[in-house]
Amino acid sequence: MADYLMLASLFASLVGFIFLYTCFSIRIGRPLAANNKSASVTTKSTSINGECRSGDETDIIIVGAGVAGAALAHTLAKDGRRVRVIERDLTEPDRIVGELLQPGGYLKLMELGLEDCVEDIDAQRVFGYALFKDGKNTRLSYPLEKFHADVAGRSFHNGRFIQKMREKASSLPNVRLEQGTVSSLLEEGGTIRGAIYKTKNGKEMKAYAPLTIVCDGCFSNLRRSLCNPQVDVPSCFVGLVLENCRLPYENHGHVVLADPSPILFYRISSTEIRCLVDVPGQKVPSISNGDLSNYLKTVVAPQIPVELQDAFIAAIDKGNIRTMPNRSMPAAPQPTPGALLMGDAFNMRHPLTGGGMTVALSDIVVLRDLLRPLYDLHDSYALCKYLESFYTLRKPVASTINTLAGALYKVFCASPDKARQEMREACFDYLSLGGVFSNGPVALLSGLNPRPLSLVIHFFAVAIYGVGRLLLPFPSPKRMWIGARLISGASGIIFPIIKAEGVRQMFFPATVPAYYRGPPPSQ
């Protein structure tokens, strides 16, 4: 009997010890909340799954509250992170780009729980594109048959969309959104510890966090310390808003293959149509002396669809002409402990295909999934090593959209070279064939099928199609020479872009060691 009592006593002691140990482990383990409902924040302390932290502590600083910054803040805060967002200007932005979200980007928006940000802003559904060239036109539809009825592209006023994203992020109690201009990052011994910024009142402040994510856009003044910026400006956009008219194909983006470069039209509200005229080079004709207005009326207006010409001239006469340089910058990161670059501060492509927001939202999904297993971000060097996998995991989507944007822009631009002219004509006719010939490229363009190999196959299929047209019905030495130059020109367009994106990461990401990198052992 005494033996049984002793065993019972030992068993009770063991159970008690396990119970106390488990409670203690939960106390110090700092697991993250699965979503914001399990995180409560007050001005004095924060409780995340039973752990109290001071109200001033920040897990992550985000510099910039544009599309990337606001979406990232909401996403990380839902996972229980304490997020501090510093944005230069919290008033509604007024931009002429970032107004078209491809269906692939909308799917990412849904994955992040932000799809309601395109509601109540008069956003327009987009189901595909219409191409116009030399009096001919063809309609290309997104391959949406396998998706929910709500999945489509969206076009809208960029500022309205961003304000909805900011409201959504700041509605979470563990997001602190403030206005301030970040002048530099705080660095100690090669590690970024936070940021130095000036408040709206001009007071200089310092903000500290284990991880600082820079999302301050295409004009970023912080990227030089975090990447190797090689910014190219192939052209500029001249933006107009057309009113009181209808598009030839409603709920479609319109691309006019004009001379010297493409012209875009798409609806941004129920009453307004955005027109973007691409002007090659880094400068546009002067607005002040009327050169730009004259250029638009004499060179551009005769090339656009007849249905839009009167509204186009009226928009020019109204005088609200905007310009913006189109920047392209491949991702060339310098992994830095304590910091990360995202959005247009990190990677840009020509905005012809409207893929920028799709890339940014896809990157956020990748980063969210990488950070979810981590409960402690303070080991900067281990975290930096782990997040090197981000640069490889993002590649299939980002590199496909980047490469397509750069290649299509060069193909769509007019050229005196006969081989380039044939490539342009072949591209239009190839897409006009319909079926797999249009569905494949449009699936790439829309972000619904971002596969680099599929991109290369279709690109050279266009080139081979162009050569075939030249050689039939009877080849001649001149036509054979043009065909050879067409293939050479196609290679000269796409291969430099692929090289800049990184051949190995783009096509063989599974061979990159960082692809398999797991969380630090301390996690």
XYZ file of C-alpha atoms in Angstrom:
523
model
C 0.000 0.000 0.000
C 2.835 2.359 0.845
C 4.399 1.627 -2.567
C 1.179 2.606 -4.308
C 0.945 5.828 -2.310
C 4.562 6.664 -3.155
C 3.931 6.009 -6.870
C 0.777 8.110 -6.781
C 2.693 10.920 -5.087
C 5.488 10.742 -7.670
C 2.952 10.723 -10.510
C 1.145 13.764 -9.087
C 4.465 15.590 -8.697
C 5.404 14.775 -12.291
C 2.060 16.020 -13.620
C 2.447 19.221 -11.630
C 5.978 19.736 -12.909
C 4.873 19.242 -16.540
C 1.998 21.673 -16.039
C 4.260 24.375 -14.561
C 6.909 23.821 -17.240
C 4.310 24.125 -20.022
C 2.939 27.367 -18.566
C 6.438 28.780 -18.248
C 7.308 27.766 -21.829
C 4.201 29.450 -23.202
C 5.116 32.539 -21.206
C 8.582 32.883 -22.669
C 8.045 31.237 -26.065
C 6.315 34.310 -27.564
C 4.270 32.546 -30.231
C 2.588 34.936 -32.643
C -1.132 35.316 -32.843
C -2.686 33.695 -35.891
C -4.590 36.882 -36.594
C -5.371 40.233 -35.091
C -8.316 38.897 -33.104
C -5.925 37.198 -30.689
C -3.815 40.322 -30.262
C -5.053 43.083 -27.979
C -3.198 46.363 -27.699
C -3.538 49.197 -25.216
C -1.495 52.318 -24.692
C 0.308 50.728 -21.751
C 0.935 47.130 -22.760
C 0.302 44.539 -25.435
C -0.811 40.965 -24.893
C -0.077 38.502 -27.685
C -0.970 34.960 -26.687
C -0.355 35.766 -23.053
C 2.858 37.769 -23.437
C 2.991 41.369 -22.248
C 5.190 43.886 -23.980
C 5.597 47.607 -23.543
C 3.375 49.816 -25.691
C 6.376 51.514 -27.301
C 7.911 48.307 -28.626
C 7.751 47.761 -32.381
C 8.404 44.526 -34.231
C 8.618 45.970 -37.717
C 9.003 49.467 -39.154
C 7.611 50.013 -42.646
C 8.809 53.073 -44.538
C 6.082 54.145 -46.949
C 2.331 53.542 -47.015
C 1.659 53.107 -50.712
C 0.196 49.921 -52.142
C 3.096 47.765 -50.938
C 3.553 49.445 -47.545
C -0.122 49.585 -46.581
C -0.828 46.008 -47.719
C 2.264 44.741 -45.898
C 1.333 46.560 -42.679
C -2.136 45.012 -42.669
C -0.788 41.547 -43.477
C 1.911 41.501 -40.791
C -0.368 43.046 -38.178
C -2.963 40.319 -38.808
C -0.236 37.840 -37.890
C 0.231 39.592 -34.550
C 3.220 41.830 -35.306
C 3.407 45.314 -33.862
C 3.879 47.457 -36.960
C 4.896 51.090 -37.209
C 4.345 52.746 -40.612
C 6.014 56.055 -41.455
C 4.622 57.749 -44.560
C 5.780 61.052 -46.031
C 2.284 62.245 -46.991
C -0.946 60.724 -45.711
C -3.222 62.777 -47.974
C -4.767 60.985 -50.939
C -2.126 60.457 -53.656
C -2.765 61.752 -57.166
C -0.846 59.616 -59.657
C -1.287 58.595 -63.301
C 0.036 55.042 -62.836
C -0.841 52.196 -60.469
C -4.444 52.320 -61.691
C -4.791 48.850 -63.201
C -4.693 45.688 -61.094
C -4.382 42.503 -63.133
C -6.498 39.428 -62.208
C -3.394 37.714 -60.797
C -2.924 40.703 -58.505
C -6.581 40.564 -57.479
C -6.115 36.908 -56.487
C -3.202 37.962 -54.259
C -5.378 40.745 -52.830
C -7.970 38.110 -51.936
C -5.295 35.896 -50.396
C -4.280 38.801 -48.156
C -7.893 39.563 -47.189
C -7.828 42.982 -48.851
C -10.276 42.482 -51.721
C -12.762 44.890 -50.147
C -10.281 47.713 -50.812
C -11.511 47.857 -54.422
C -15.093 48.338 -53.233
C -16.800 51.726 -52.881
C -14.152 53.515 -54.983
C -16.015 53.237 -58.315
C -13.503 50.614 -59.483
C -14.174 49.068 -62.906
C -13.939 45.387 -63.740
C -11.481 44.511 -66.519
C -11.873 41.318 -68.568
C -9.069 41.643 -71.083
C -7.404 43.844 -73.676
C -8.093 45.230 -77.127
C -5.187 45.806 -79.524
C -5.299 48.374 -82.318
C -2.849 48.628 -85.212
C -3.114 50.330 -88.617
C -6.902 50.300 -88.634
C -7.142 46.676 -87.436
C -8.151 45.568 -83.950
C -8.452 42.379 -81.949
C -9.874 41.580 -78.518
C -7.985 39.409 -76.027
C -9.881 38.022 -73.034
C -8.409 36.909 -69.723
C -8.669 33.109 -69.284
C -10.936 33.315 -66.227
C -13.084 30.228 -66.815
C -11.555 28.284 -63.912
C -11.912 31.093 -61.379
C -14.644 32.486 -59.165
C -16.981 34.943 -60.907
C -15.571 37.843 -58.883
C -12.045 37.309 -60.234
C -11.160 39.874 -62.893
C -8.896 42.838 -63.298
C -9.753 46.117 -61.600
C -9.056 49.686 -62.707
C -9.509 52.669 -60.415
C -8.123 55.951 -59.142
C -4.797 55.021 -57.538
C -5.277 57.436 -54.630
C -8.684 56.058 -53.672
C -7.298 52.516 -53.615
C -4.322 53.506 -51.465
C -6.535 55.373 -48.984
C -8.732 52.293 -48.591
C -5.620 50.189 -47.943
C -4.365 52.673 -45.354
C -7.742 52.709 -43.611
C -7.790 48.919 -43.556
C -4.280 48.747 -42.076
C -4.793 51.482 -39.486
C -8.042 49.849 -38.315
C -5.926 47.154 -36.667
C -4.934 48.036 -33.093
C -1.322 46.922 -33.504
C -0.634 49.234 -36.466
C 0.714 52.715 -35.817
C 0.457 54.884 -38.932
C 2.127 58.287 -38.761
C 3.203 61.024 -41.114
C 6.927 61.663 -41.333
C 9.789 61.886 -43.792
C 12.476 59.242 -43.311
C 15.880 60.748 -44.051
C 18.084 57.742 -43.335
C 18.271 54.331 -41.728
C 19.790 53.809 -38.287
C 22.870 51.633 -38.662
C 24.999 50.142 -35.904
C 27.880 47.834 -36.752
C 26.504 46.939 -40.172
C 23.011 46.219 -38.844
C 19.950 48.395 -39.456
C 18.276 49.199 -36.137
C 15.499 51.496 -37.354
C 15.019 54.830 -39.088
C 15.569 58.551 -38.565
C 12.671 60.724 -39.676
C 11.158 64.167 -39.323
C 7.618 64.521 -38.109
C 4.989 66.668 -39.783
C 6.062 69.485 -37.446
C 9.727 69.174 -38.435
C 10.918 67.445 -35.269
C 13.636 64.834 -35.842
C 12.841 61.458 -34.336
C 14.328 57.973 -34.179
C 12.304 54.795 -34.475
C 13.729 51.394 -33.508
C 12.679 47.882 -34.520
C 14.362 44.502 -35.168
C 13.310 44.700 -38.844
C 12.870 47.742 -41.087
C 11.148 47.249 -44.450
C 11.638 50.019 -46.996
C 8.652 50.522 -49.345
C 9.096 54.193 -50.239
C 8.395 53.840 -53.954
C 10.119 54.501 -57.250
C 11.734 57.721 -56.000
C 13.263 55.975 -52.967
C 16.177 57.784 -51.343
C 16.982 54.779 -49.131
C 17.514 52.034 -51.713
C 21.190 52.807 -52.360
C 22.251 51.318 -49.048
C 20.211 48.135 -49.599
C 20.628 47.275 -53.290
C 22.604 48.003 -56.444
C 20.251 50.437 -58.191
C 20.498 50.365 -61.977
C 17.530 52.539 -62.913
C 16.726 52.834 -66.608
C 14.246 55.395 -67.963
C 13.214 54.126 -71.426
C 10.290 56.509 -71.820
C 7.797 58.845 -70.166
C 4.036 58.673 -69.851
C 1.858 61.662 -70.675
C -1.405 61.254 -68.785
C -4.860 62.615 -69.633
C -8.378 61.952 -68.351
C -11.069 61.614 -71.002
C -14.668 62.351 -70.031
C -18.099 61.762 -71.532
C -17.078 59.050 -73.979
C -17.107 55.285 -74.319
C -14.362 52.834 -75.108
C -14.698 50.690 -78.242
C -14.581 47.627 -75.951
C -15.893 48.446 -72.487
C -14.319 46.666 -69.499
C -11.140 46.154 -71.496
C -7.787 47.873 -71.527
C -6.922 49.338 -74.932
C -3.423 49.318 -76.433
C -2.800 51.253 -79.643
C 0.400 50.199 -81.420
C 1.152 53.732 -82.560
C 4.200 55.459 -83.956
C 6.593 55.920 -82.188
C 5.308 53.939 -79.163
C 2.122 52.544 -77.572
C -0.886 54.493 -76.296
C -3.045 53.085 -73.487
C -6.696 53.642 -72.591
C -8.634 52.140 -69.694
C -11.569 53.241 -67.582
C -10.741 54.404 -64.025
C -14.286 55.294 -62.968
C -17.805 55.151 -64.382
C -17.281 58.572 -66.011
C -13.509 58.793 -66.649
C -11.061 57.091 -68.998
C -7.337 57.236 -68.411
C -5.149 57.838 -71.449
C -1.404 57.251 -71.219
C 0.713 58.298 -74.187
C 4.174 56.766 -74.173
C 6.919 59.131 -75.319
C 10.327 57.451 -75.860
C 13.313 58.973 -74.086
C 13.709 60.792 -70.799
C 12.120 64.090 -71.849
C 8.768 65.109 -73.269
C 7.972 68.199 -75.331
C 7.510 71.326 -73.218
C 4.098 71.872 -71.672
C 4.612 75.580 -70.983
C 5.214 76.666 -74.593
C 2.529 74.420 -76.079
C 4.862 71.912 -77.765
C 3.332 68.966 -75.910
C -0.243 69.960 -76.775
C 0.735 70.349 -80.407
C 2.466 66.946 -80.401
C -0.583 65.250 -78.895
C -2.969 66.855 -81.410
C -0.909 66.410 -84.572
C 1.010 63.161 -83.966
C -1.010 61.169 -81.423
C -4.673 62.088 -82.031
C -4.838 60.795 -85.645
C -3.625 57.354 -84.494
C -6.182 56.665 -81.752
C -9.630 55.082 -82.328
C -12.106 57.489 -83.927
C -14.562 57.046 -81.033
C -12.057 58.640 -78.636
C -10.626 61.464 -80.720
C -13.062 64.246 -79.742
C -12.742 63.473 -76.021
C -8.949 63.273 -76.441
C -8.767 66.752 -78.015
C -11.117 68.119 -75.315
C -8.860 66.702 -72.581
C -5.832 68.405 -74.167
C -7.670 71.738 -74.368
C -8.734 71.380 -70.741
C -5.030 71.490 -69.877
C -4.724 68.939 -67.099
C -1.765 67.144 -68.696
C 0.452 65.094 -66.399
C 3.822 63.502 -67.106
C 5.813 60.790 -65.354
C 9.069 58.992 -66.247
C 8.767 55.232 -66.696
C 11.451 53.509 -64.678
C 12.826 50.005 -64.965
C 15.108 48.445 -62.347
C 15.912 44.754 -61.928
C 16.078 43.401 -58.383
C 19.722 43.477 -57.290
C 19.610 43.161 -53.479
C 22.415 43.604 -50.999
C 21.215 41.462 -48.061
C 21.527 43.692 -45.004
C 20.867 42.578 -41.418
C 17.823 44.332 -40.010
C 16.424 45.644 -43.306
C 14.558 44.581 -46.429
C 13.502 46.348 -49.644
C 10.083 45.855 -51.265
C 7.816 47.363 -53.876
C 9.027 49.879 -56.455
C 11.913 50.812 -54.175
C 13.273 47.342 -54.889
C 12.114 46.285 -58.342
C 10.478 48.140 -61.247
C 9.432 47.278 -64.768
C 7.920 49.291 -67.630
C 4.276 49.985 -66.653
C 2.933 49.051 -70.106
C 1.506 45.746 -68.838
C 0.234 47.041 -65.482
C 2.100 44.361 -63.541
C 3.665 46.404 -60.736
C 0.970 45.899 -58.112
C 0.734 42.195 -58.928
C 4.459 41.784 -58.244
C 4.243 43.794 -55.003
C 1.274 41.820 -53.649
C 2.868 38.519 -54.637
C 6.054 39.542 -52.792
C 4.006 40.303 -49.689
C 2.472 36.824 -49.741
C 5.958 35.288 -49.994
C 7.324 37.419 -47.140
C 4.289 36.761 -44.929
C 4.724 33.016 -45.293
C 8.442 33.285 -44.497
C 7.905 35.364 -41.367
C 5.002 33.361 -39.944
C 7.140 30.675 -38.219
C 9.268 33.338 -36.477
C 8.386 34.617 -33.040
C 11.609 36.562 -32.479
C 13.164 38.922 -35.031
C 16.032 40.202 -32.884
C 18.777 37.929 -34.268
C 19.424 40.195 -37.267
C 22.152 38.125 -38.892
C 20.240 34.835 -38.658
C 17.097 36.577 -39.929
C 19.006 38.127 -42.839
C 20.407 34.743 -43.818
C 16.961 33.168 -43.646
C 15.296 35.932 -45.692
C 17.751 35.434 -48.549
C 15.276 32.778 -49.655
C 12.776 35.592 -50.315
C 14.800 36.759 -53.305
C 14.600 33.303 -54.902
C 11.024 32.409 -53.951
C 9.684 35.629 -55.501
C 11.439 35.090 -58.827
C 8.989 32.950 -60.854
C 6.211 35.552 -60.571
C 8.316 38.717 -60.527
C 10.748 37.771 -63.289
C 7.978 36.609 -65.647
C 6.053 39.875 -65.299
C 9.215 41.978 -65.466
C 10.560 40.232 -68.557
C 7.230 40.351 -70.366
C 6.835 44.079 -69.677
C 10.293 44.926 -70.988
C 10.043 42.658 -74.031
C 6.533 43.743 -75.041
C 7.447 47.402 -74.801
C 10.361 46.948 -77.177
C 8.287 44.857 -79.602
C 5.355 47.303 -79.552
C 7.505 50.362 -80.310
C 7.780 51.396 -83.962
C 11.167 51.033 -85.620
C 12.703 51.878 -89.025
C 14.364 48.442 -88.967
C 12.500 46.056 -91.269
C 13.092 43.045 -89.003
C 11.655 44.900 -85.989
C 8.650 45.953 -88.086
C 8.045 42.322 -89.002
C 8.314 41.282 -85.342
C 5.740 43.889 -84.357
C 3.351 42.794 -87.096
C 3.891 39.126 -86.223
C 3.093 39.796 -82.549
C -0.210 41.484 -83.427
C -1.212 38.728 -85.856
C -0.101 35.929 -83.481
C -2.297 37.304 -80.688
C -5.160 37.727 -83.166
C -5.146 33.974 -83.870
C -7.016 33.348 -80.611
C -7.091 30.071 -78.697
C -3.798 29.010 -77.158
C -1.984 31.715 -79.145
C -3.740 34.484 -77.221
C -4.676 32.682 -73.996
C -1.059 31.782 -73.204
C 0.399 35.311 -73.514
C -2.633 36.909 -71.821
C -2.351 34.436 -68.903
C 1.269 35.569 -68.520
C 0.328 39.249 -68.812
C -2.457 38.943 -66.251
C -0.333 37.139 -63.670
C -2.615 34.096 -63.793
C 0.150 31.834 -65.127
C 3.508 33.429 -64.288
C 5.819 30.764 -65.722
C 9.132 31.940 -67.195
C 9.460 28.967 -69.554
C 5.991 29.601 -70.996
C 7.002 33.219 -71.596
C 10.123 32.248 -73.556
C 8.205 29.651 -75.602
C 5.514 32.137 -76.653
C 8.037 34.901 -77.333
C 10.038 32.782 -79.761
C 6.835 31.287 -81.185
C 5.985 34.841 -82.254
C 9.440 35.208 -83.829
C 9.154 31.873 -85.667
C 5.638 32.803 -86.790
C 7.082 36.025 -88.210
C 9.826 34.135 -90.051
C 7.270 31.706 -91.466
C 5.212 34.589 -92.842
C 8.341 35.933 -94.523
C 9.313 32.626 -96.143
C 5.857 31.716 -97.463
C 4.858 31.118 -100.153
C 8.335 31.471 -101.707
C 11.490 32.416 -99.812
C 13.919 34.905 -101.276
C 17.449 35.797 -100.132
C 16.195 39.181 -98.894
C 13.336 37.634 -96.917
C 15.598 34.958 -95.493
C 18.007 37.667 -94.346
C 15.191 39.642 -92.705
C 14.000 36.426 -91.010
C 17.476 35.752 -89.637
C 17.669 39.310 -88.308
C 14.183 38.911 -86.803
C 15.333 35.901 -84.761
C 18.538 37.728 -83.817
C 16.571 40.829 -82.830
C 14.139 38.792 -80.721
C 17.096 37.220 -78.904
C 18.619 40.661 -78.411
C 15.393 41.850 -76.789
C 14.645 39.064 -74.351
C 18.017 37.601 -73.349
C 19.464 40.788 -71.778
C 16.283 41.147 -69.675
C 16.513 37.512 -68.558
C 20.205 37.975 -67.733
C 19.372 41.003 -65.569
C 16.652 39.025 -63.779
C 19.003 36.066 -63.135
C 18.838 32.949 -65.314
C 19.324 30.459 -62.479
C 16.820 32.026 -60.096
C 14.316 32.544 -62.896
C 14.350 29.087 -64.482
C 15.992 26.821 -61.901
C 15.135 28.291 -58.476
C 15.263 24.835 -56.855
C 19.022 24.706 -57.570
C 19.664 27.819 -55.450
C 20.693 26.844 -51.882
C 18.681 29.710 -50.365
C 15.510 28.147 -51.813
C 15.614 25.519 -49.057
C 16.644 27.787 -46.208
C 14.593 27.221 -43.066
C 13.949 29.377 -40.002
C 16.910 29.962 -37.651
C 17.359 27.107 -35.123
C 16.532 29.456 -32.245
C 12.964 29.688 -33.543
